[in-house]
Coordinates of C-alpha atoms (C1' of nucleotides) in Angstrom, one line a residue:
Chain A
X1 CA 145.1 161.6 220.8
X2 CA 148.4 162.2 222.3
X3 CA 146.6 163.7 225.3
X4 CA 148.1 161.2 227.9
X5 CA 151.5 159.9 227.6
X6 CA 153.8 158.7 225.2
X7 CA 152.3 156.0 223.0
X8 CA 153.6 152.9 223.3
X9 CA 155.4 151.9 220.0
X10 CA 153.1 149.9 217.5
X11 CA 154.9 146.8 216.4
X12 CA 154.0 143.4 214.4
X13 CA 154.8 139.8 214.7
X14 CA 157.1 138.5 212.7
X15 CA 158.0 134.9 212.3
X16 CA 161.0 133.7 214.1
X17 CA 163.2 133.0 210.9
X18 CA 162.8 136.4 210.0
X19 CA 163.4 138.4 213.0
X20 CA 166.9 136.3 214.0
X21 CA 167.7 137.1 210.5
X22 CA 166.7 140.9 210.7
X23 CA 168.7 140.8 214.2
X24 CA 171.9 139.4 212.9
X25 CA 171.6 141.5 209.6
X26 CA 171.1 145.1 211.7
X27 CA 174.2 142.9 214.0
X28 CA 176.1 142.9 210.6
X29 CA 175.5 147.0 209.8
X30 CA 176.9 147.8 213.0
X31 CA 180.1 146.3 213.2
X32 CA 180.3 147.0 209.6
X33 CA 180.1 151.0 210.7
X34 CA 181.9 151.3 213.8
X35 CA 183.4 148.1 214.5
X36 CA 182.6 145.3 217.1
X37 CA 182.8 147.8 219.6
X38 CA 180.0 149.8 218.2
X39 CA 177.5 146.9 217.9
X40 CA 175.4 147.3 221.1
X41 CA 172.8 145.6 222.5
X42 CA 170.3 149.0 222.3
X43 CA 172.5 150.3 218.7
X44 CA 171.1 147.3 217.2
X45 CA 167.8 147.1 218.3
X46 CA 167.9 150.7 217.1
X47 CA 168.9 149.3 213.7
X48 CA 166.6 146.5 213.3
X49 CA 163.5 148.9 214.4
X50 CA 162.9 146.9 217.9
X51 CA 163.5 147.6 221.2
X52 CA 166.6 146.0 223.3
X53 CA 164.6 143.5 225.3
X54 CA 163.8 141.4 222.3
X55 CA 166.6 140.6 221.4
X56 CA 167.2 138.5 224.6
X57 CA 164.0 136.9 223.8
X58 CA 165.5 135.4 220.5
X59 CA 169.0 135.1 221.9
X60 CA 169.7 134.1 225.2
X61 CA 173.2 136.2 225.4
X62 CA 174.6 139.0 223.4
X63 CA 177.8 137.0 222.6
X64 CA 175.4 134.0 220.8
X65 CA 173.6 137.0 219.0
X66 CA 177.2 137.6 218.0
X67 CA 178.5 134.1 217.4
X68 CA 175.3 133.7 215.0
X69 CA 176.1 136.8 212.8
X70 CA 180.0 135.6 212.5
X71 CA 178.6 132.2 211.3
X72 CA 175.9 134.3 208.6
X73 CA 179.6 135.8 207.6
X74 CA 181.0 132.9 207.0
X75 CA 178.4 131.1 205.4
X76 CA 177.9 134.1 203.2
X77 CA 181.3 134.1 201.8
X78 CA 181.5 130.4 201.4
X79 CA 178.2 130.7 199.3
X80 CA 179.3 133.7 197.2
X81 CA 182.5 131.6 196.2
X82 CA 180.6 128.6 196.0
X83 CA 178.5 130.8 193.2
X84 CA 181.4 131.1 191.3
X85 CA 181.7 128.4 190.5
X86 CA 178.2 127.3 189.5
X87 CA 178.9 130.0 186.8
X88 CA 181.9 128.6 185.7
X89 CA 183.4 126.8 182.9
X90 CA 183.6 122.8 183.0
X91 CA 187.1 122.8 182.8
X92 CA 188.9 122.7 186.5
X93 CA 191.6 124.9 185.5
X94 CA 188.7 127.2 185.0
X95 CA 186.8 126.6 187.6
X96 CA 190.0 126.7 190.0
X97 CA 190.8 130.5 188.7
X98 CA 186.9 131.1 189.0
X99 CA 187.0 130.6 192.5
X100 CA 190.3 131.9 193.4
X101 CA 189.1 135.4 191.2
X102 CA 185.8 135.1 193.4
X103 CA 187.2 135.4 196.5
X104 CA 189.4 138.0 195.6
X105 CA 187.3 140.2 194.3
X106 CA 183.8 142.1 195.7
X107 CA 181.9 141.3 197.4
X108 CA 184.1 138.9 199.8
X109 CA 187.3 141.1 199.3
X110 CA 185.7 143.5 201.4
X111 CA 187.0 145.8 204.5
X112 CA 183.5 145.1 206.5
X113 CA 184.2 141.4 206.3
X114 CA 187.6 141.1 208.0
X115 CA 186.3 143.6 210.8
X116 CA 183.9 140.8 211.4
X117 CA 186.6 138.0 211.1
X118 CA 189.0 139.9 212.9
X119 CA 186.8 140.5 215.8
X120 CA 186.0 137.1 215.9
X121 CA 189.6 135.3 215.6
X122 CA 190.7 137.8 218.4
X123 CA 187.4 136.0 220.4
X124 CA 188.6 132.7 219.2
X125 CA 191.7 133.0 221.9
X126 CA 189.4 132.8 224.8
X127 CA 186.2 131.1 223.7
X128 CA 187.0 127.2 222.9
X129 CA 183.6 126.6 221.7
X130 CA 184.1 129.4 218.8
X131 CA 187.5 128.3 218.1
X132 CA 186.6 124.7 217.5
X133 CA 183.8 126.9 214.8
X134 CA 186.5 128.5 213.2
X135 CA 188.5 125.4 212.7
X136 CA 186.3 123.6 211.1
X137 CA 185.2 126.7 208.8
X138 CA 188.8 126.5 208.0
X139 CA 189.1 123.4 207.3
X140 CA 186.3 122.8 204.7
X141 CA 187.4 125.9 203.1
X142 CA 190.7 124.0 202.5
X143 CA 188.9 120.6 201.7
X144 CA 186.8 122.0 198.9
X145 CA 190.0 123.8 197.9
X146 CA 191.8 120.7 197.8
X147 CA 189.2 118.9 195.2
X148 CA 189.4 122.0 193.1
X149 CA 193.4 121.6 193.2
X150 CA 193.7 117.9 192.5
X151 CA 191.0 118.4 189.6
X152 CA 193.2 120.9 187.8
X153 CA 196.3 118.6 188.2
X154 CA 194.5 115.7 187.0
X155 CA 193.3 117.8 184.1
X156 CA 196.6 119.3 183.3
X157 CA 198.2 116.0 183.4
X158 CA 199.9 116.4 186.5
X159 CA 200.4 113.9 189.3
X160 CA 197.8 114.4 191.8
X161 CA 198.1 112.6 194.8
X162 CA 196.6 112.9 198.3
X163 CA 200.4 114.2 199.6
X164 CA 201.1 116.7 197.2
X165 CA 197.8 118.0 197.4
X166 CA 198.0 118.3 200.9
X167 CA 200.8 120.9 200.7
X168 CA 199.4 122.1 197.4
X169 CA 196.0 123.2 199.6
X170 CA 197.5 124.5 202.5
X171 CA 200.2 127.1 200.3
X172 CA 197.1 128.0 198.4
X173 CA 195.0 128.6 200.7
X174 CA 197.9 131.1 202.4
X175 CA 197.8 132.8 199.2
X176 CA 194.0 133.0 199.1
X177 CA 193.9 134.1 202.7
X178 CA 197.0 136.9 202.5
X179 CA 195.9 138.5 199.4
X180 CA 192.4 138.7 200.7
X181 CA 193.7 140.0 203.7
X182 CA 195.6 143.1 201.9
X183 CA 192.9 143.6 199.5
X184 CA 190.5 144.0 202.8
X185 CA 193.2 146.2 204.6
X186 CA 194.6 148.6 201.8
X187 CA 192.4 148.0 198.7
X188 CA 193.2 151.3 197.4
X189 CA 196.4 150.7 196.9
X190 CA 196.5 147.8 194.2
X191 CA 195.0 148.1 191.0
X192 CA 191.6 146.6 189.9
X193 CA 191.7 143.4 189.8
X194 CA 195.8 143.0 190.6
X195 CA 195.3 140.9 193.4
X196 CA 193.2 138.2 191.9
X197 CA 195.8 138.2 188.7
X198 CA 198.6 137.9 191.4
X199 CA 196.7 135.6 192.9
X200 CA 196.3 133.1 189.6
X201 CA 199.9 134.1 188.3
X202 CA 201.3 132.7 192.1
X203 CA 198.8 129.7 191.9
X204 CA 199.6 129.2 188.9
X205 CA 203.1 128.8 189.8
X206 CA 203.3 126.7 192.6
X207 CA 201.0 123.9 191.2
X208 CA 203.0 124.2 187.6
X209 CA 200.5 124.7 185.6
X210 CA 198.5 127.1 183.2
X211 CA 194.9 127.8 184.8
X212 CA 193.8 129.2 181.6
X213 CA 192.4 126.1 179.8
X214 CA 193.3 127.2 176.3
X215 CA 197.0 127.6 176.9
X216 CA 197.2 124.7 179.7
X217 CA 200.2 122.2 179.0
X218 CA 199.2 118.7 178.3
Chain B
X1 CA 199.5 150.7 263.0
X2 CA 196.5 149.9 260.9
X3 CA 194.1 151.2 263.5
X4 CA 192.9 154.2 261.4
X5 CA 192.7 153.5 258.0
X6 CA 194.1 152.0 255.2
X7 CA 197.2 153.2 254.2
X8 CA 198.0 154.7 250.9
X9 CA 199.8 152.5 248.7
X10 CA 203.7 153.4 248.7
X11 CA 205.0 153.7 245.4
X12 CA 208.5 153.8 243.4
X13 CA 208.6 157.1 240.7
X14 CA 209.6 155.1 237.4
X15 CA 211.3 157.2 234.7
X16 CA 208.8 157.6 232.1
X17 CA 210.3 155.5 229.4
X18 CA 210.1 152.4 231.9
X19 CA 207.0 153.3 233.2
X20 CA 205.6 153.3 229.0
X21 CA 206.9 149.8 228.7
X22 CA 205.5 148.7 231.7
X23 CA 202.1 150.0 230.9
X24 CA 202.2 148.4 227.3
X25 CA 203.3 145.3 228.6
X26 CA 200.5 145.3 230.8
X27 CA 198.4 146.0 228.2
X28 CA 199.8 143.3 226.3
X29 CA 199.0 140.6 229.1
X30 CA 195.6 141.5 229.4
X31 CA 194.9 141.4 225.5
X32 CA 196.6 137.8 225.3
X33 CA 194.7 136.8 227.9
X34 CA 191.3 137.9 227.8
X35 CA 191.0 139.7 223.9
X36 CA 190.8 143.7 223.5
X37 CA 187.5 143.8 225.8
X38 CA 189.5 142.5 228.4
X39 CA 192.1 145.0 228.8
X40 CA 190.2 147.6 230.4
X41 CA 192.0 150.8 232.5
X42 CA 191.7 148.8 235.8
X43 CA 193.2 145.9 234.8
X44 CA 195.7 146.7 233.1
X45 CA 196.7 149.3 235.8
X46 CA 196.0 146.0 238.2
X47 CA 198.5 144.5 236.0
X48 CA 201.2 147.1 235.8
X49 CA 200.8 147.5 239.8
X50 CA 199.6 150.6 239.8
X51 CA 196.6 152.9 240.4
X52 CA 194.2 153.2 237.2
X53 CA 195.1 157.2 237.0
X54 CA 198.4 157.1 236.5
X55 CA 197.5 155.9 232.4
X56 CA 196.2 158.8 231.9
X57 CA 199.6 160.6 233.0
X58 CA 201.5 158.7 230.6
X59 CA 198.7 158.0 228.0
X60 CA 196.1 161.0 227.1
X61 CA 193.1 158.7 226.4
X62 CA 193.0 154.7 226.8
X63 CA 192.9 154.6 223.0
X64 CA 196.6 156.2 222.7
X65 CA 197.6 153.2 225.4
X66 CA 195.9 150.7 222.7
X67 CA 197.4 152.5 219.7
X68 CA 201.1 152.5 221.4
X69 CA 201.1 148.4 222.5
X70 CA 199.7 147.7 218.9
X71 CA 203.1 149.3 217.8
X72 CA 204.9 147.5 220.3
X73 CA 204.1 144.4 219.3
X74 CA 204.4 144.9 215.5
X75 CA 207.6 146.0 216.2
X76 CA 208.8 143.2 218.2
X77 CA 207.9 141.2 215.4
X78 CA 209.8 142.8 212.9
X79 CA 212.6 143.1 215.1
X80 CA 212.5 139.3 215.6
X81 CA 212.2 138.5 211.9
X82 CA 215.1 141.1 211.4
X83 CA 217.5 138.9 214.2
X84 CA 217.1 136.1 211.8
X85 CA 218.5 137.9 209.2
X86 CA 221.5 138.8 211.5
X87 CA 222.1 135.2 212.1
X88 CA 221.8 134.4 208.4
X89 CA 224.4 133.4 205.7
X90 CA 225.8 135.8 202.6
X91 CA 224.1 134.5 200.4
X92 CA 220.5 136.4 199.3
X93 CA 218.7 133.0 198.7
X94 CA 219.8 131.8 202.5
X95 CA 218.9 135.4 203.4
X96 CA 215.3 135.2 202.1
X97 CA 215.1 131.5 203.2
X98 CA 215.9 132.5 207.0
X99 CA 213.7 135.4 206.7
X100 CA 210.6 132.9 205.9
X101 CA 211.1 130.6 208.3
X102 CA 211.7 132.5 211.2
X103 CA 208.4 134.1 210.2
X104 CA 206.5 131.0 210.3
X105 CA 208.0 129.9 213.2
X106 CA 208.3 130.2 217.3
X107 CA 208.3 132.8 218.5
X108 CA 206.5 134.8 215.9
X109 CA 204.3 132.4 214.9
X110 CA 202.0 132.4 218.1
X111 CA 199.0 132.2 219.0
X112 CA 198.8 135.3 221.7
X113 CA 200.4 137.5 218.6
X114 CA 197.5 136.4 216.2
X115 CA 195.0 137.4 219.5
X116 CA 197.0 141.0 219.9
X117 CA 196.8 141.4 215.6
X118 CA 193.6 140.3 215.4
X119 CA 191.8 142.5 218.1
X120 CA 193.5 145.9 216.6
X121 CA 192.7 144.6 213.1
X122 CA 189.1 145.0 214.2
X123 CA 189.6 148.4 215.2
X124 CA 191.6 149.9 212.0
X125 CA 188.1 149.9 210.1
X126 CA 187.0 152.4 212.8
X127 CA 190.1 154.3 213.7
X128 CA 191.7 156.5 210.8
X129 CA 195.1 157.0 213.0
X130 CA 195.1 153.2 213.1
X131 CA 194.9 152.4 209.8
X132 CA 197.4 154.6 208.9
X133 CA 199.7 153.0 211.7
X134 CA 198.6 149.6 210.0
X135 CA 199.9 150.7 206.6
X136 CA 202.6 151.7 207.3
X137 CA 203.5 148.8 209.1
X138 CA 202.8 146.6 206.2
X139 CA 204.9 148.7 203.7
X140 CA 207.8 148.5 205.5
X141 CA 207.4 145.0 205.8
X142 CA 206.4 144.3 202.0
X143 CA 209.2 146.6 201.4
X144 CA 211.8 144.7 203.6
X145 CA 210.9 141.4 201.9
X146 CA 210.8 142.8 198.4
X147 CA 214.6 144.2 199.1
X148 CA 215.5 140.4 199.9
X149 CA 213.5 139.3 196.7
X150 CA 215.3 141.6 194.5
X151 CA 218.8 140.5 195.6
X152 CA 218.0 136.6 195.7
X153 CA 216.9 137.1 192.4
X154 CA 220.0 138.7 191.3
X155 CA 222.0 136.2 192.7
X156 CA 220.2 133.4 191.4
X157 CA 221.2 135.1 187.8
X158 CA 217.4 136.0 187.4
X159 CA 215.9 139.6 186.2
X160 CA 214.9 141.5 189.3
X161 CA 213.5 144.7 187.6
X162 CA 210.9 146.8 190.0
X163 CA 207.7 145.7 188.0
X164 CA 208.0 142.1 188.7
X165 CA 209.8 142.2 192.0
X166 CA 206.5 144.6 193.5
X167 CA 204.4 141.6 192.1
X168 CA 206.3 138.8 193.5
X169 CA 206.6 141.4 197.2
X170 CA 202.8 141.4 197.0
X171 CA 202.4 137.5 196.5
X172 CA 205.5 136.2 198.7
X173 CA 203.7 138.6 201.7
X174 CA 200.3 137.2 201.3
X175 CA 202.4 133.5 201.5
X176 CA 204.0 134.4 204.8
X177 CA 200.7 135.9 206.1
X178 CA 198.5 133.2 205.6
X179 CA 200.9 130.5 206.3
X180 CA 201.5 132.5 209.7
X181 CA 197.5 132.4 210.3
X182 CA 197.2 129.2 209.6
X183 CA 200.4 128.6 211.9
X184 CA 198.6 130.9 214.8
X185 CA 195.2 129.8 214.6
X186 CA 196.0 125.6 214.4
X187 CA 199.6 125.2 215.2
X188 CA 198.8 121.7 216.2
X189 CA 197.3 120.4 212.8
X190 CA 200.4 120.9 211.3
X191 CA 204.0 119.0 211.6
X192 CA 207.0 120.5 212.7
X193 CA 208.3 122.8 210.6
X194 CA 205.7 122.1 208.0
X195 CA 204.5 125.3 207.5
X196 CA 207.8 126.7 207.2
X197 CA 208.8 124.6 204.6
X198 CA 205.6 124.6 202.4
X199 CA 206.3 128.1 202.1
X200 CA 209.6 127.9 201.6
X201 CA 208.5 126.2 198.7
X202 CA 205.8 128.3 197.3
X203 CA 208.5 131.0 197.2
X204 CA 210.7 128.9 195.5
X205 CA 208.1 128.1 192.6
X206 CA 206.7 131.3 192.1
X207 CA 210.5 133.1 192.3
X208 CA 210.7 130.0 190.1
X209 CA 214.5 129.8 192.0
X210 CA 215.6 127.8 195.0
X211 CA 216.8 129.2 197.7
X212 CA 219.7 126.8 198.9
X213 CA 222.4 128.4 198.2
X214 CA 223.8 125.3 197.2
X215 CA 221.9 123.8 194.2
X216 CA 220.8 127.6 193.0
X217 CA 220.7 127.4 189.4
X218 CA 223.4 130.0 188.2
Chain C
dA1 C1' 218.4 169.3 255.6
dG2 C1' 214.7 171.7 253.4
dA3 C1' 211.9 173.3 249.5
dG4 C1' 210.0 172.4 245.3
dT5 C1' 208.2 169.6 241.7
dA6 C1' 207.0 165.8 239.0
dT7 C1' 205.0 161.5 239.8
dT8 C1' 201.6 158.8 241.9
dT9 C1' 197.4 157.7 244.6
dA10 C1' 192.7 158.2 245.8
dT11 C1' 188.1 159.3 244.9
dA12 C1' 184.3 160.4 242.4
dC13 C1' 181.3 161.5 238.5
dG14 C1' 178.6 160.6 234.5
dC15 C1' 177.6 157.3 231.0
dT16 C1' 176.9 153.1 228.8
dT17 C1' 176.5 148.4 229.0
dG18 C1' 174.1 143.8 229.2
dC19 C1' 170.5 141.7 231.4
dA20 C1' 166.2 141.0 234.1
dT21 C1' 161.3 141.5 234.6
dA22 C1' 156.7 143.3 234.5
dA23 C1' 153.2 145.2 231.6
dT24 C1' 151.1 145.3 227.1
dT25 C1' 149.5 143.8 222.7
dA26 C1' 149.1 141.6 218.1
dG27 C1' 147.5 137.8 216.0
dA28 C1' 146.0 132.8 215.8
dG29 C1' 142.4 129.5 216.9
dC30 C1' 138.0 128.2 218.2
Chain D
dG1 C1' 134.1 138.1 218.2
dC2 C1' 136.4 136.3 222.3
dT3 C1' 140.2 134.1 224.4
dC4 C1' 144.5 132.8 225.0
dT5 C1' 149.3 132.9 224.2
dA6 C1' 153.5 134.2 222.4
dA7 C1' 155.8 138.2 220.8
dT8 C1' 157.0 142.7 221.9
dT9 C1' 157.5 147.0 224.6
dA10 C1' 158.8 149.6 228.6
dT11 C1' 161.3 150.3 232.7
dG12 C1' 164.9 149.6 235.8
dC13 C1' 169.0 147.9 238.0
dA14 C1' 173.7 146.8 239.1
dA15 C1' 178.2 146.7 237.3
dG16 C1' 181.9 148.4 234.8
dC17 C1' 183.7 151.7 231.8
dG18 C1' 186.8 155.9 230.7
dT19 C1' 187.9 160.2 232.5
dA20 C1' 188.5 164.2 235.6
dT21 C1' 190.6 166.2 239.6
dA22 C1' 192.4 167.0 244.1
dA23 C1' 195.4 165.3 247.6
dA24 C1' 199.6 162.9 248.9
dT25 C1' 204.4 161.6 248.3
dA26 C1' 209.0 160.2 246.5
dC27 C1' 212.7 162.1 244.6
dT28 C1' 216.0 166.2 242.9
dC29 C1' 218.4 170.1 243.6
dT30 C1' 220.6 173.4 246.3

DNA sequence: AGAGTATTTATACGCTTGCATAATTAGAGC
DNA sequence: GCTCTAATTATGCAAGCGTATAAATACTCT
């Protein structure tokens, strides 16, 4: 049987929708374990049981291989969140603290993610096509954050108009992004669960209002 | 003259502190410019005008070079933020006030810092002696701005006991950070000075204190 | 001025990387 | 079951990487 040579590795054909997504998740393990750096051409072939050259066949360039596995990030956190709230209460104070405790919290308050995002804002700098991405990433982020926040005014009572709301989005999406950002970096250090109740309490604060629908002022 | 060969490059011997700030300047040039892949040996060498061995004089191994300019530039940071202090009034709530706004804006706000942050960020997951570096770095800030918290609280006549001020350092930091993100990564979507002030504000509300010295509530 | 040394240059090695390309084969369609 | 094609493997290449090391040289000290 082995007589000869070597055999040549047996293999099947997959459909295209699942082999890019096998790529970009094996993509996805190895930054995860050793960073951007670490996520070769030939380590993740390795990791997604192929060899190298195929992955050229489904993406033209290693950096679009790369660019599709920061947009699967993304989109994976936005969905996550986006979750959140389907299970939520009705009321928008709720549903506001639901999403805010969401993206605080596991799975998208994780240290894998931000290597991903980090190696991909330091990429942003060069690449204009990836920074126009990230941009508007960020900016629906802040849009659907915005309709939460006006929501939660209206049903508090409060004034809720396109200006304040404005400001109201952009301070808590800083909060959002900063917390997440230590949680990712130094978990270990906060409590369980301390960053999303910081999170709320400061929220809670800036837009004047109680996010806990029982106790909200009228 | 030139008829044999080329001639060996004639140098200048540095002293070695110089030389070390050369070198991670270099480094920080190339980073800026073309991310953390970009600032290979050679180039950076190229950069510093000098021949790619001498690094390894001064730096054991290319990741102590990487290591010492992430250092550098977290340190001029702080060091900037801390000259605004300098600068500042008496009075805590000014204090605190200048301390915010010279974080969210020029020269700290910038886009090459986020680039620099960003691209080491990546590499803490991987690199233990990193992350420590990181922490530390972000304790010492978060312990900075949690000194400044305490005393605008006190002089705005306000309870300033540990508990709540470690609660309000944690929550104030992730304002400044993701304000200064924001700031780094779409400077241009944003007004003059707007950033700065929204935060200025957050703090304000979730201190629940203003921080003009002026109309502070006693 | 001459010797000694720390600093700097120059060169090369071994490895890994992304990418190209030719050879193979699994699976669909007739 | 045969054929045809698209998917996959296998192999190789040129470039660039970090690092090692020996030779050269600028400066210090006497």
């Amino acid at each position: 049987m082995n007589a000869q040579s070597a055999t040549r590795k047996t293999f099947r054909r997959e459909g295209e929708d699942k082999r890019r997504e096998d790529l970009i998740a094996a993509t996805l393990e190895c930054v995860a374990e050793r960073g951007l750096a670490g996520a070769t051409v030939r380590e993740i072939a390795q990791r997604a049981d192929v060899t190298a050259g195929l992955i050229r066949y489904y993406f033209p360039t290693k950096d679009d291989l790369i660019g599709a596995a920061y947009r699967a990030v993304m989109n994976r956190m936005t969905v996550q969140a986006s979750d959140a709230l389907q299970n939520a209460a009705d009321d928008p104070r709720s549903r506001l603290q639901a999403f805010v405790t969401a993206n605080l919290g596991a799975p998208i308050m994780d240290p894998h993610n931000l290597s991903l995002w980090a190696g991909f804002i330091a990429l942003v700098h060069a690449d204009p096509a990836m920074a126009t991405a990230h941009r508007d990433g960020y900016l629906g982020f802040r849009d659907e954050l915005e309709i939460l926040i006006r929501e939660a005014l209206r049903a508090a009572g409060k004034p809720a108009e396109r200006i304040h709301t404005r400001r109201h989005a952009i301070a808590i999406n800083a909060i959002i992004d900063g917390l997440w950002l230590e949680g990712c970096l130094a978990g270990d250090i906060f409590e369980d669960g301390e960053l999303a109740e910081t999170g709320v309490a400061a929220i809670e604060a800036v837009l004047g209002i109680s996010l806990q629908a029982e106790g909200g002022a009228q």
